[in-house]
Backbone as ProteinMPNN parsed JSONL, in Angstrom:
{"seq_chain_A": "MAMITLAEMKVRVIDLIGDSVTVDEIYGLPVSPVHGGQTSASILLAGVESALDAISSRIWKPSVFEIGGGLTTADLPEDLIDIEGVRDMTTGDLLPQIPLQVGGSFRSSSNGWMLYPSQTITFMNTLGTDGVKIYYSAVWSKPETDVYTPDLDDVILDAPVTLTTAIAFYATSYCLLERASESAVLRQYNTKVDSGQPIDNPL", "coords_chain_A": {"N_chain_A": [[120.457, 136.377, 119.559], [121.426, 136.668, 116.106], [119.38, 135.692, 113.196], [119.56, 133.335, 110.804], [119.906, 133.725, 107.162], [118.298, 132.558, 104.119], [119.918, 132.885, 102.083], [122.485, 132.996, 103.214], [122.446, 130.248, 104.442], [122.221, 128.711, 102.275], [124.888, 129.055, 101.104], [126.5, 128.015, 103.008], [125.87, 125.202, 102.754], [126.707, 124.866, 100.124], [129.605, 125.211, 100.396], [130.007, 123.029, 102.424], [129.467, 121.031, 100.631], [131.58, 121.226, 98.907], [131.531, 122.745, 96.656], [131.677, 125.788, 94.714], [130.553, 129.048, 95.37], [128.511, 130.498, 92.744], [129.443, 133.791, 91.595], [128.386, 137.1, 90.591], [130.091, 138.703, 87.712], [130.634, 140.993, 87.418], [130.028, 142.778, 89.785], [130.86, 141.112, 91.704], [129.45, 139.612, 93.526], [127.148, 137.109, 94.98], [125.443, 135.392, 92.701], [121.87, 135.688, 91.915], [119.005, 133.645, 92.153], [121.046, 132.365, 94.948], [123.524, 129.905, 94.005], [125.541, 127.227, 93.257], [128.637, 126.271, 91.424], [128.272, 123.412, 90.556], [126.045, 122.869, 91.447], [122.743, 123.318, 91.606], [120.208, 126.065, 92.028], [117.694, 125.224, 92.649], [118.028, 122.461, 93.678], [119.389, 123.128, 96.036], [117.386, 124.748, 97.276], [115.539, 122.977, 97.803], [116.646, 120.976, 99.186], [117.055, 122.632, 101.891], [114.397, 123.283, 102.635], [113.505, 120.432, 103.008], [115.158, 119.835, 105.287], [114.092, 121.625, 107.058], [111.462, 120.343, 107.337], [112.203, 117.788, 108.266], [113.48, 118.672, 110.876], [111.261, 119.323, 112.176], [109.904, 117.336, 113.24], [111.438, 116.458, 115.632], [112.007, 118.98, 116.966], [109.936, 121.3, 117.214], [107.941, 123.838, 115.952], [106.45, 126.106, 118.101], [103.085, 127.126, 118.07], [99.973, 129.059, 117.871], [96.458, 129.377, 117.388], [93.205, 130.548, 116.913], [89.919, 129.925, 117.429], [86.572, 130.923, 116.426], [83.61, 131.666, 118.407], [80.399, 129.5, 118.824], [80.672, 127.428, 117.251], [81.016, 123.788, 116.255], [82.708, 122.308, 114.695], [86.124, 122.825, 113.003], [88.271, 123.785, 110.438], [91.895, 122.88, 110.509], [95.071, 124.432, 110.915], [97.337, 124.248, 108.112], [100.091, 123.619, 108.85], [100.2, 122.18, 110.722], [101.339, 119.891, 113.269], [100.629, 118.477, 115.574], [98.239, 118.634, 118.229], [98.604, 120.466, 121.331], [97.28, 121.416, 123.194], [93.858, 122.735, 124.382], [92.131, 125.558, 124.8], [89.389, 126.707, 126.491], [87.995, 129.769, 125.825], [85.772, 131.182, 126.963], [85.339, 130.1, 129.48], [87.923, 129.713, 130.426], [88.973, 127.082, 131.06], [91.136, 124.259, 130.355], [90.458, 122.089, 127.679], [89.461, 118.633, 127.36], [90.914, 115.898, 125.493], [88.996, 113.915, 123.256], [88.799, 110.334, 123.155], [88.395, 108.364, 120.493], [86.812, 105.876, 120.495], [85.285, 102.241, 120.791], [82.334, 102.129, 122.745], [82.848, 104.321, 123.859], [81.352, 107.772, 124.683], [79.811, 110.501, 123.068], [78.287, 112.375, 124.437], [77.816, 114.903, 126.657], [77.658, 117.092, 129.52], [79.681, 118.925, 129.831], [82.576, 120.205, 127.687], [84.583, 118.899, 124.979], [87.148, 117.751, 122.74], [87.944, 116.281, 119.635], [90.245, 115.015, 117.103], [89.174, 114.618, 113.994], [87.201, 114.7, 111.084], [90.185, 114.119, 109.07], [92.647, 117.003, 109.29], [90.773, 118.446, 110.771], [89.183, 119.775, 113.627], [86.799, 118.75, 116.107], [84.211, 119.391, 118.166], [82.734, 118.378, 121.257], [80.177, 119.784, 122.276], [78.706, 123.116, 121.211], [80.966, 125.529, 120.781], [81.493, 128.236, 123.303], [80.8, 131.805, 123.37], [83.384, 133.116, 123.29], [84.825, 131.384, 122.078], [87.649, 129.299, 121.444], [91.083, 128.905, 122.181], [93.935, 127.327, 120.326], [96.677, 125.732, 121.02], [99.582, 124.506, 119.422], [101.841, 122.4, 117.846], [104.027, 122.923, 115.307], [105.377, 122.669, 111.672], [108.241, 124.073, 110.619], [108.495, 127.127, 108.901], [108.588, 127.249, 105.402], [110.597, 128.965, 102.908], [109.213, 131.861, 101.381], [110.218, 132.723, 98.974], [112.961, 132.689, 96.634], [114.718, 134.572, 95.958], [117.601, 136.616, 96.071], [118.882, 139.563, 97.219], [121.258, 141.766, 97.563], [121.332, 144.345, 98.645], [118.929, 144.652, 99.927], [116.475, 143.337, 102.519], [117.07, 139.846, 103.136], [115.457, 136.776, 102.776], [114.441, 135.271, 105.693], [115.26, 132.581, 107.757], [112.85, 130.865, 110.01], [113.449, 128.932, 111.861], [115.186, 128.198, 114.835], [118.373, 129.663, 115.787], [120.03, 127.641, 117.012], [119.323, 125.434, 115.583], [120.776, 125.5, 113.351], [123.151, 124.314, 112.466], [122.174, 121.581, 112.325], [120.143, 121.749, 110.232], [121.966, 122.665, 108.027], [123.617, 120.305, 107.743], [121.631, 118.428, 107.177], [120.741, 119.348, 104.774], [122.858, 119.471, 103.129], [123.317, 116.695, 102.885], [121.147, 115.825, 101.387], [121.625, 117.208, 99.05], [123.896, 115.934, 98.423], [122.971, 113.349, 97.755], [121.698, 113.85, 95.404], [123.847, 114.348, 93.819], [125.172, 111.942, 93.983], [123.449, 110.274, 92.819], [123.503, 111.33, 90.191], [126.226, 110.727, 89.398], [126.222, 107.981, 89.614], [124.738, 107.375, 87.321], [126.376, 108.277, 85.382], [128.509, 106.757, 85.617], [128.003, 104.48, 84.155], [128.872, 104.765, 81.729], [131.444, 104.304, 81.723], [134.628, 102.93, 80.205], [136.182, 99.879, 79.88], [139.243, 100.153, 80.273], [141.401, 98.203, 80.712], [140.929, 96.076, 79.071], [140.693, 97.048, 76.538], [138.887, 96.933, 74.653], [136.308, 98.633, 73.112], [133.863, 97.603, 72.842], [133.231, 96.385, 75.041], [132.016, 98.186, 76.693], [128.925, 98.393, 78.144], [127.121, 100.155, 76.827]], "CA_chain_A": [[121.274, 135.903, 118.435], [120.829, 136.827, 114.885], [118.761, 134.662, 112.585], [120.261, 133.23, 109.532], [119.172, 133.905, 105.98], [118.259, 131.631, 103.317], [121.202, 132.734, 101.304], [123.523, 132.201, 104.328], [122.353, 128.981, 104.577], [122.766, 127.852, 100.839], [126.395, 129.192, 100.986], [127.217, 126.923, 103.855], [125.689, 123.867, 102.086], [127.782, 124.839, 98.993], [130.811, 125.128, 101.125], [130.093, 121.764, 102.688], [129.489, 120.076, 99.328], [132.77, 121.386, 98.134], [131.421, 123.495, 95.331], [131.889, 127.202, 94.853], [129.386, 129.939, 95.016], [128.509, 131.261, 91.593], [129.542, 135.044, 91.698], [128.449, 138.002, 89.585], [131.572, 138.912, 87.472], [130.912, 142.672, 87.546], [129.661, 143.285, 91.141], [131.52, 140.153, 92.724], [128.369, 139.167, 94.683], [126.535, 135.7, 94.694], [124.185, 135.36, 91.946], [120.514, 135.467, 92.552], [119.156, 132.966, 93.386], [122.326, 131.776, 95.215], [123.793, 128.525, 93.675], [126.943, 126.637, 93.021], [129.073, 125.863, 90.155], [127.873, 122.206, 90.218], [124.83, 122.707, 92.528], [121.64, 124.068, 91.316], [119.413, 126.815, 93.123], [116.434, 124.467, 92.949], [118.165, 121.457, 94.585], [119.689, 123.8, 97.443], [116.198, 125.269, 98.12], [114.67, 121.813, 98.192], [117.335, 120.662, 100.524], [116.813, 123.376, 102.979], [113.016, 122.717, 102.679], [113.463, 119.091, 103.342], [115.682, 119.926, 106.39], [112.972, 122.114, 107.897], [110.414, 119.322, 107.538], [113.041, 116.877, 109.144], [113.841, 118.797, 112.21], [110.22, 119.602, 112.918], [109.707, 116.103, 114.126], [112.211, 116.652, 116.779], [112.199, 120.232, 117.557], [108.889, 121.785, 116.337], [107.747, 125.483, 115.838], [105.304, 126.222, 118.817], [101.998, 128.02, 117.264], [98.865, 129.309, 118.453], [95.396, 129.848, 116.508], [91.997, 130.751, 117.607], [88.551, 129.338, 116.723], [85.462, 131.648, 117.02], [82.362, 130.847, 119.319], [79.177, 128.968, 118.099], [81.172, 126.361, 116.105], [81.327, 122.663, 116.586], [83.912, 122.018, 113.89], [86.718, 123.808, 112.443], [89.521, 123.381, 109.879], [93.21, 123.009, 111.204], [96.285, 124.985, 109.971], [98.141, 123.206, 107.271], [101.403, 123.429, 109.41], [99.919, 121.429, 112.217], [101.845, 118.469, 113.529], [99.889, 117.888, 116.722], [97.392, 119.801, 119.124], [99.166, 120.249, 122.585], [96.183, 121.97, 124.077], [92.788, 123.433, 123.764], [91.689, 126.439, 126.178], [88.055, 127.502, 126.208], [88.316, 131.299, 126.173], [84.907, 131.662, 127.67], [85.555, 129.467, 130.88], [89.186, 129.612, 130.88], [89.389, 125.798, 131.109], [91.543, 123.278, 129.142], [89.226, 120.937, 127.356], [90.209, 117.313, 127.21], [90.708, 115.149, 124.103], [87.88, 112.837, 123.596], [89.192, 109.359, 122.643], [87.431, 108.006, 119.606], [86.496, 104.359, 120.648], [83.959, 101.658, 120.99], [81.809, 102.033, 124.137], [82.747, 105.863, 124.196], [80.112, 108.63, 124.769], [79.865, 111.827, 122.663], [77.323, 113.016, 125.01], [78.212, 115.331, 128.028], [77.31, 118.504, 129.69], [81.136, 119.711, 129.344], [83.002, 120.163, 126.166], [85.768, 118.149, 124.699], [87.516, 117.813, 121.415], [88.593, 115.211, 119.019], [90.844, 115.166, 115.757], [88.439, 114.017, 113.156], [88.115, 113.963, 110.115], [91.615, 114.71, 108.726], [92.852, 118.311, 109.36], [89.591, 119.121, 111.253], [88.882, 119.535, 114.978], [85.444, 118.547, 116.416], [83.895, 119.498, 119.702], [81.362, 117.621, 121.643], [79.355, 120.701, 122.33], [78.914, 124.223, 120.525], [81.718, 126.502, 121.671], [80.839, 129.472, 123.76], [80.865, 133.216, 122.6], [84.73, 133.546, 123.124], [85.637, 130.403, 121.194], [88.921, 128.548, 121.854], [92.525, 129.163, 121.757], [94.588, 126.096, 120.446], [98.211, 125.79, 121.24], [99.932, 123.293, 118.625], [103.198, 122.113, 117.407], [103.696, 123.083, 113.5], [106.5, 122.536, 110.888], [108.803, 125.366, 110.52], [107.976, 127.735, 107.598], [109.313, 127.439, 104.335], [110.869, 130.234, 102.347], [108.359, 131.886, 100.103], [110.866, 133.074, 97.716], [114.522, 132.322, 96.59], [115.275, 135.823, 95.526], [118.502, 137.158, 96.872], [119.263, 140.986, 96.758], [122.318, 142.043, 98.751], [120.898, 145.526, 99.233], [117.645, 144.513, 100.641], [116.459, 142.224, 103.457], [116.937, 138.661, 102.619], [114.712, 135.839, 103.12], [115.048, 134.851, 107.145], [114.656, 131.224, 108.036], [112.295, 131.237, 111.332], [113.752, 128.094, 112.83], [116.052, 128.765, 116.066], [119.767, 129.526, 115.394], [120.364, 126.445, 117.561], [119.139, 124.248, 114.705], [121.607, 125.992, 111.981], [124.01, 122.997, 112.16], [121.352, 120.301, 111.758], [119.638, 121.94, 108.859], [123.11, 122.665, 107.015], [123.989, 118.88, 107.511], [120.663, 117.659, 106.334], [120.378, 119.956, 103.405], [124.122, 119.093, 102.44], [123.15, 115.275, 102.557], [120.031, 116.049, 100.485], [122.144, 117.596, 97.95], [124.807, 115.195, 98.056], [122.098, 112.447, 97.356], [121.411, 114.201, 93.911], [125.095, 114.243, 93.107], [125.579, 110.53, 93.874], [122.651, 109.543, 91.743], [123.92, 111.715, 88.971], [127.463, 109.928, 89.271], [126.059, 106.551, 89.256], [124.084, 107.413, 86.006], [127.52, 108.569, 84.31], [129.329, 105.737, 85.873], [127.777, 103.558, 83.264], [129.619, 105.102, 80.4], [132.945, 104.173, 81.586], [134.856, 101.809, 79.367], [137.172, 99.003, 80.434], [140.524, 100.412, 79.618], [142.269, 97.279, 80.748], [140.562, 95.186, 78.09], [141.191, 97.508, 75.301], [137.823, 96.499, 73.74], [135.203, 99.468, 73.338], [132.725, 96.703, 72.957], [132.96, 95.84, 76.44], [131.147, 98.934, 77.358], [127.442, 98.05, 78.029], [126.136, 101.083, 75.973]], "C_chain_A": [[120.614, 136.331, 117.108], [120.369, 135.657, 114.112], [119.512, 134.511, 111.364], [119.391, 133.247, 108.444], [119.099, 132.779, 105.147], [119.669, 131.429, 102.427], [122.255, 132.388, 101.901], [123.619, 130.931, 104.114], [122.67, 128.192, 103.263], [124.16, 128.042, 100.625], [126.963, 128.292, 101.88], [127.091, 125.52, 103.422], [126.525, 123.923, 100.86], [129.2, 124.487, 99.515], [131.137, 123.464, 101.681], [130.139, 120.771, 101.631], [131.054, 120.03, 98.813], [132.818, 122.038, 96.903], [131.737, 124.97, 95.91], [130.599, 128.063, 94.512], [129.419, 130.553, 93.643], [128.571, 132.78, 91.94], [129.26, 135.924, 90.531], [129.857, 138.649, 89.04], [131.533, 140.271, 87.535], [130.751, 143.14, 88.886], [130.612, 142.241, 92.093], [130.754, 139.668, 93.938], [127.508, 137.947, 94.259], [125.384, 136.226, 93.803], [122.932, 135.138, 92.503], [119.673, 134.642, 91.782], [120.552, 132.295, 93.569], [122.415, 130.244, 94.921], [125.317, 128.337, 93.366], [127.237, 126.429, 91.737], [128.647, 124.53, 89.594], [126.41, 121.921, 90.833], [123.538, 123.699, 92.195], [121.0, 124.873, 92.488], [118.028, 126.022, 93.551], [116.981, 123.471, 93.89], [118.543, 122.101, 95.958], [118.718, 124.302, 98.061], [115.468, 123.973, 98.512], [115.541, 121.147, 99.268], [117.282, 121.318, 101.94], [115.444, 123.329, 103.481], [112.767, 121.365, 103.229], [114.06, 118.994, 104.825], [114.759, 120.417, 107.599], [111.877, 121.035, 108.318], [111.082, 118.092, 108.478], [113.166, 117.149, 110.602], [112.547, 119.207, 112.981], [109.764, 118.546, 113.743], [110.336, 115.979, 115.664], [111.962, 117.759, 117.701], [110.998, 121.191, 116.78], [108.594, 123.236, 116.769], [106.199, 125.713, 116.884], [104.486, 127.521, 118.259], [100.886, 128.012, 118.245], [97.752, 129.904, 117.364], [94.115, 129.725, 117.319], [90.826, 130.31, 116.882], [87.364, 130.287, 117.441], [84.553, 130.754, 117.837], [81.179, 130.312, 118.24], [79.581, 127.993, 117.2], [81.166, 124.972, 116.938], [82.414, 121.957, 115.877], [84.664, 123.3, 113.383], [87.96, 123.308, 111.55], [90.824, 123.78, 110.766], [94.035, 123.852, 110.277], [96.947, 124.008, 109.279], [99.599, 122.899, 107.806], [101.335, 122.734, 110.472], [100.486, 120.062, 112.19], [100.913, 117.809, 114.535], [99.177, 118.954, 117.461], [98.139, 119.237, 120.636], [98.207, 120.785, 123.789], [95.177, 122.822, 123.646], [92.21, 124.243, 125.002], [90.239, 127.058, 125.613], [88.12, 128.864, 126.808], [87.149, 131.741, 126.906], [85.033, 131.152, 129.251], [86.826, 129.712, 131.387], [89.684, 128.161, 131.064], [90.211, 125.171, 130.02], [90.802, 122.169, 129.067], [90.098, 119.789, 127.051], [89.923, 116.638, 125.844], [89.855, 114.156, 124.354], [88.457, 111.531, 122.736], [88.12, 108.777, 121.768], [87.534, 106.243, 119.545], [85.365, 103.674, 120.995], [83.791, 101.632, 122.455], [82.217, 103.557, 124.694], [81.384, 106.591, 124.177], [80.511, 109.971, 124.044], [78.93, 112.669, 123.417], [77.804, 113.744, 126.386], [77.972, 116.777, 128.276], [78.712, 119.534, 129.479], [81.558, 119.483, 128.181], [84.398, 119.339, 126.189], [85.932, 118.217, 123.14], [88.128, 116.45, 120.845], [89.34, 115.623, 117.485], [90.471, 114.318, 114.891], [87.389, 114.869, 112.389], [89.474, 114.552, 109.943], [91.784, 116.119, 108.531], [91.662, 119.033, 109.859], [89.606, 118.765, 112.697], [87.457, 119.651, 115.025], [85.145, 118.626, 117.835], [82.775, 118.748, 119.941], [80.37, 118.585, 121.799], [79.908, 122.256, 121.771], [79.944, 124.964, 121.333], [80.964, 127.732, 122.239], [81.291, 130.721, 123.041], [82.343, 133.471, 122.307], [85.581, 132.559, 122.317], [86.7, 129.68, 122.011], [90.075, 128.849, 121.295], [93.189, 127.687, 121.799], [95.929, 126.267, 120.261], [98.498, 124.387, 120.436], [101.427, 123.401, 118.111], [103.069, 122.089, 115.856], [105.348, 122.868, 113.095], [107.064, 124.048, 110.812], [108.59, 126.019, 109.207], [109.016, 127.714, 106.61], [109.534, 128.623, 103.712], [110.005, 130.52, 101.22], [109.025, 132.211, 98.931], [112.406, 132.945, 98.095], [115.29, 133.457, 96.264], [116.464, 136.473, 96.28], [118.98, 138.546, 96.481], [120.313, 141.501, 97.929], [122.036, 143.43, 99.613], [119.84, 145.717, 99.983], [117.685, 143.299, 101.619], [116.385, 140.956, 102.79], [115.839, 137.697, 103.244], [115.323, 135.053, 104.684], [114.601, 133.542, 107.32], [114.106, 131.383, 109.478], [112.694, 130.069, 112.205], [115.005, 128.644, 113.697], [117.569, 128.734, 115.406], [120.49, 128.32, 115.937], [120.31, 125.474, 116.444], [120.016, 124.694, 113.426], [122.18, 124.891, 111.617], [123.243, 121.927, 111.542], [120.715, 120.638, 110.514], [120.675, 122.044, 107.701], [123.426, 121.35, 106.675], [122.967, 118.106, 106.744], [120.573, 118.023, 104.837], [121.56, 119.348, 102.596], [123.948, 117.61, 102.095], [122.203, 114.967, 101.392], [120.597, 116.216, 99.001], [123.298, 116.656, 97.475], [124.31, 113.663, 97.417], [122.041, 112.369, 95.633], [122.766, 113.841, 93.08], [125.553, 112.82, 93.08], [124.477, 109.729, 92.862], [123.327, 110.117, 90.392], [125.349, 110.993, 88.664], [127.145, 108.659, 89.007], [125.521, 106.577, 87.758], [125.459, 107.613, 84.937], [128.295, 107.432, 84.364], [129.191, 104.605, 84.763], [128.437, 103.674, 82.065], [131.057, 104.747, 80.569], [133.344, 102.987, 80.741], [136.009, 101.086, 80.252], [138.563, 99.193, 79.831], [141.358, 99.273, 79.628], [142.246, 96.326, 79.689], [140.835, 95.698, 76.591], [140.081, 97.326, 74.238], [136.536, 97.538, 74.072], [133.866, 98.734, 73.337], [132.354, 96.508, 74.16], [132.088, 96.964, 77.107], [129.783, 98.778, 77.077], [126.596, 98.905, 77.089], [126.8, 101.196, 74.696]], "O_chain_A": [[119.388, 136.354, 117.004], [120.943, 134.592, 114.337], [120.087, 135.487, 110.88], [118.228, 132.866, 108.584], [119.901, 131.89, 105.433], [120.292, 130.404, 102.151], [123.031, 131.581, 101.389], [124.64, 130.405, 103.671], [123.317, 127.145, 103.266], [124.719, 127.187, 99.938], [128.0, 127.741, 101.51], [127.986, 124.702, 103.633], [127.091, 122.866, 100.579], [129.841, 123.542, 99.054], [132.165, 122.827, 101.449], [130.81, 119.746, 101.749], [131.619, 119.015, 98.406], [133.791, 122.017, 96.15], [131.968, 125.294, 97.075], [129.804, 127.827, 93.603], [130.448, 131.175, 93.38], [127.642, 133.119, 92.672], [129.803, 135.627, 89.467], [130.675, 139.075, 89.856], [132.631, 140.786, 87.748], [131.497, 144.084, 89.146], [131.038, 142.651, 93.173], [131.223, 139.391, 95.042], [127.198, 137.886, 93.07], [124.616, 137.159, 94.038], [122.831, 134.445, 93.516], [119.6, 134.96, 90.595], [121.158, 131.768, 92.636], [121.634, 129.427, 95.411], [126.125, 129.26, 93.261], [126.349, 126.378, 90.886], [128.611, 124.373, 88.373], [125.786, 120.871, 90.675], [123.529, 124.848, 92.634], [121.144, 124.545, 93.665], [117.431, 126.207, 94.612], [116.469, 123.514, 95.008], [118.034, 121.631, 96.975], [118.811, 124.443, 99.28], [114.813, 123.963, 99.554], [114.957, 120.783, 100.289], [117.435, 120.671, 102.976], [115.27, 123.334, 104.699], [111.769, 121.211, 103.932], [113.555, 118.168, 105.586], [114.645, 119.898, 108.709], [111.49, 120.905, 109.479], [110.404, 117.546, 109.349], [113.036, 116.281, 111.465], [112.592, 119.422, 114.192], [109.274, 118.769, 114.85], [109.761, 115.486, 116.635], [111.751, 117.634, 118.907], [111.307, 121.765, 115.736], [108.992, 123.705, 117.835], [105.07, 125.506, 116.44], [104.98, 128.628, 118.042], [100.785, 127.241, 119.199], [98.084, 130.785, 116.57], [93.985, 128.928, 118.249], [90.845, 130.366, 115.653], [87.215, 130.402, 118.657], [84.628, 129.532, 117.967], [81.106, 130.671, 117.064], [78.784, 127.695, 116.31], [81.297, 125.002, 118.162], [83.01, 121.043, 116.447], [84.192, 124.434, 113.307], [88.634, 122.391, 112.019], [90.855, 124.734, 111.544], [93.776, 123.983, 109.081], [97.145, 122.918, 109.817], [100.26, 122.012, 107.265], [102.316, 122.612, 111.206], [100.225, 119.222, 111.329], [100.47, 116.679, 114.326], [99.519, 120.127, 117.307], [98.238, 118.067, 121.008], [98.367, 120.607, 124.997], [95.372, 123.598, 122.711], [91.872, 123.682, 126.045], [90.061, 127.702, 124.579], [88.265, 129.095, 128.009], [87.357, 132.747, 127.584], [84.784, 131.954, 130.152], [86.991, 129.914, 132.589], [90.898, 128.047, 131.231], [90.02, 125.504, 128.85], [90.5, 121.409, 129.988], [91.233, 119.89, 126.586], [88.884, 116.803, 125.204], [89.835, 113.539, 125.419], [88.571, 111.747, 121.53], [86.983, 108.679, 122.229], [88.173, 105.559, 118.745], [84.423, 104.3, 121.482], [84.644, 101.282, 123.271], [81.922, 103.909, 125.836], [80.392, 106.046, 123.694], [81.537, 110.532, 124.431], [78.784, 113.803, 122.962], [78.207, 112.965, 127.25], [78.065, 117.604, 127.369], [78.681, 120.684, 129.042], [81.022, 118.596, 127.517], [85.123, 119.175, 127.17], [85.054, 118.645, 122.391], [88.725, 115.654, 121.569], [88.882, 116.563, 116.835], [91.118, 113.278, 114.758], [86.738, 115.702, 113.02], [89.84, 115.46, 110.689], [91.116, 116.605, 107.618], [91.468, 120.177, 109.447], [89.969, 117.644, 113.054], [86.835, 120.398, 114.27], [85.79, 117.966, 118.65], [81.941, 118.463, 119.081], [79.337, 118.124, 121.315], [81.084, 122.615, 121.817], [79.785, 125.02, 122.553], [79.948, 128.172, 121.701], [82.133, 130.634, 122.148], [82.643, 133.981, 121.227], [86.735, 132.776, 121.947], [86.542, 129.515, 123.22], [90.193, 129.052, 120.086], [93.142, 126.946, 122.781], [96.331, 126.96, 119.327], [97.869, 123.354, 120.666], [102.035, 124.468, 118.024], [102.237, 121.425, 115.238], [106.296, 122.885, 113.879], [106.345, 125.04, 110.94], [108.5, 125.205, 108.289], [110.166, 128.082, 106.852], [108.667, 129.475, 103.905], [109.919, 129.77, 100.247], [108.461, 132.002, 97.857], [112.968, 133.024, 99.188], [116.517, 133.358, 96.278], [116.089, 136.942, 97.354], [119.493, 138.658, 95.368], [119.989, 141.557, 99.115], [122.345, 143.643, 100.786], [119.685, 146.734, 100.659], [118.579, 142.452, 101.636], [115.626, 140.903, 101.823], [115.396, 138.03, 104.343], [116.381, 134.429, 104.77], [113.429, 133.343, 107.003], [114.831, 132.024, 110.24], [112.294, 130.148, 113.366], [115.751, 129.492, 113.206], [117.886, 127.861, 114.598], [121.523, 127.964, 115.37], [121.246, 124.681, 116.341], [119.794, 124.037, 112.409], [121.868, 124.374, 110.545], [123.535, 121.418, 110.46], [120.734, 119.757, 109.654], [120.403, 121.619, 106.578], [123.545, 121.066, 105.483], [123.256, 117.301, 105.858], [120.384, 117.237, 103.908], [121.342, 118.781, 101.525], [124.421, 117.243, 101.019], [122.393, 114.06, 100.581], [120.205, 115.594, 98.014], [123.619, 116.602, 96.288], [125.056, 112.947, 96.748], [122.22, 111.427, 94.861], [122.808, 113.238, 92.008], [126.312, 112.483, 92.172], [124.756, 108.695, 92.255], [123.675, 109.298, 89.541], [125.507, 110.692, 87.481], [127.792, 108.113, 88.114], [125.957, 105.701, 87.011], [125.471, 107.105, 83.815], [128.798, 107.012, 83.322], [130.152, 103.885, 84.492], [128.577, 102.677, 81.357], [131.834, 104.88, 79.624], [132.523, 102.091, 80.542], [136.621, 101.65, 81.159], [138.975, 98.43, 78.957], [142.111, 99.158, 78.661], [143.277, 95.757, 79.329], [141.126, 94.96, 75.651], [140.326, 97.546, 73.052], [135.838, 97.369, 75.072], [132.86, 99.262, 73.809], [131.153, 96.446, 74.422], [131.434, 96.63, 78.095], [129.366, 98.974, 75.935], [125.537, 98.492, 76.616], [126.292, 101.86, 73.792]]}, "name": "protein", "num_of_chains": 1, "seq": "MAMITLAEMKVRVIDLIGDSVTVDEIYGLPVSPVHGGQTSASILLAGVESALDAISSRIWKPSVFEIGGGLTTADLPEDLIDIEGVRDMTTGDLLPQIPLQVGGSFRSSSNGWMLYPSQTITFMNTLGTDGVKIYYSAVWSKPETDVYTPDLDDVILDAPVTLTTAIAFYATSYCLLERASESAVLRQYNTKVDSGQPIDNPL"}
């Protein structure tokens, strides 16, 4: 199945909001970056990014990274949610996670790992020459640019196509929240037409 682009997702959100895509008067194509008549490009991008974060807690991105040999600690990727498994590439064994608890021991002939301190993995013993391969759950990648060029490749969202509807609905609710806040601010300027007294307007 074809992946959906950022521009296509933003158009879907604009349609769901009930807005219309701003189009170039000369070429008849969406203006770059894609936005609506009442919905800015920045709020649309923020809505898609927040949706990618939200769905990652339910359906995450399967990812892998490697750590070289001879180390006892290493920094973890910024997109990490949790570690699913650690494989010792020297022995082929899956290493156990060590619980950090009172009465536990950090001395053993075999190796193990724990997540401490934050965004760091610490091993019980020095890694072998081939290091380890870490399988982890990650958040879906954010778009690196919001530029839309019809005749060139657009930014493609790396989340599976099966999550397209979930992303569109979440991003739409995010954008509608901004619209609702804006409406609430403007509402305070309403006058009480039934009283006929402009002084009844609190502002």
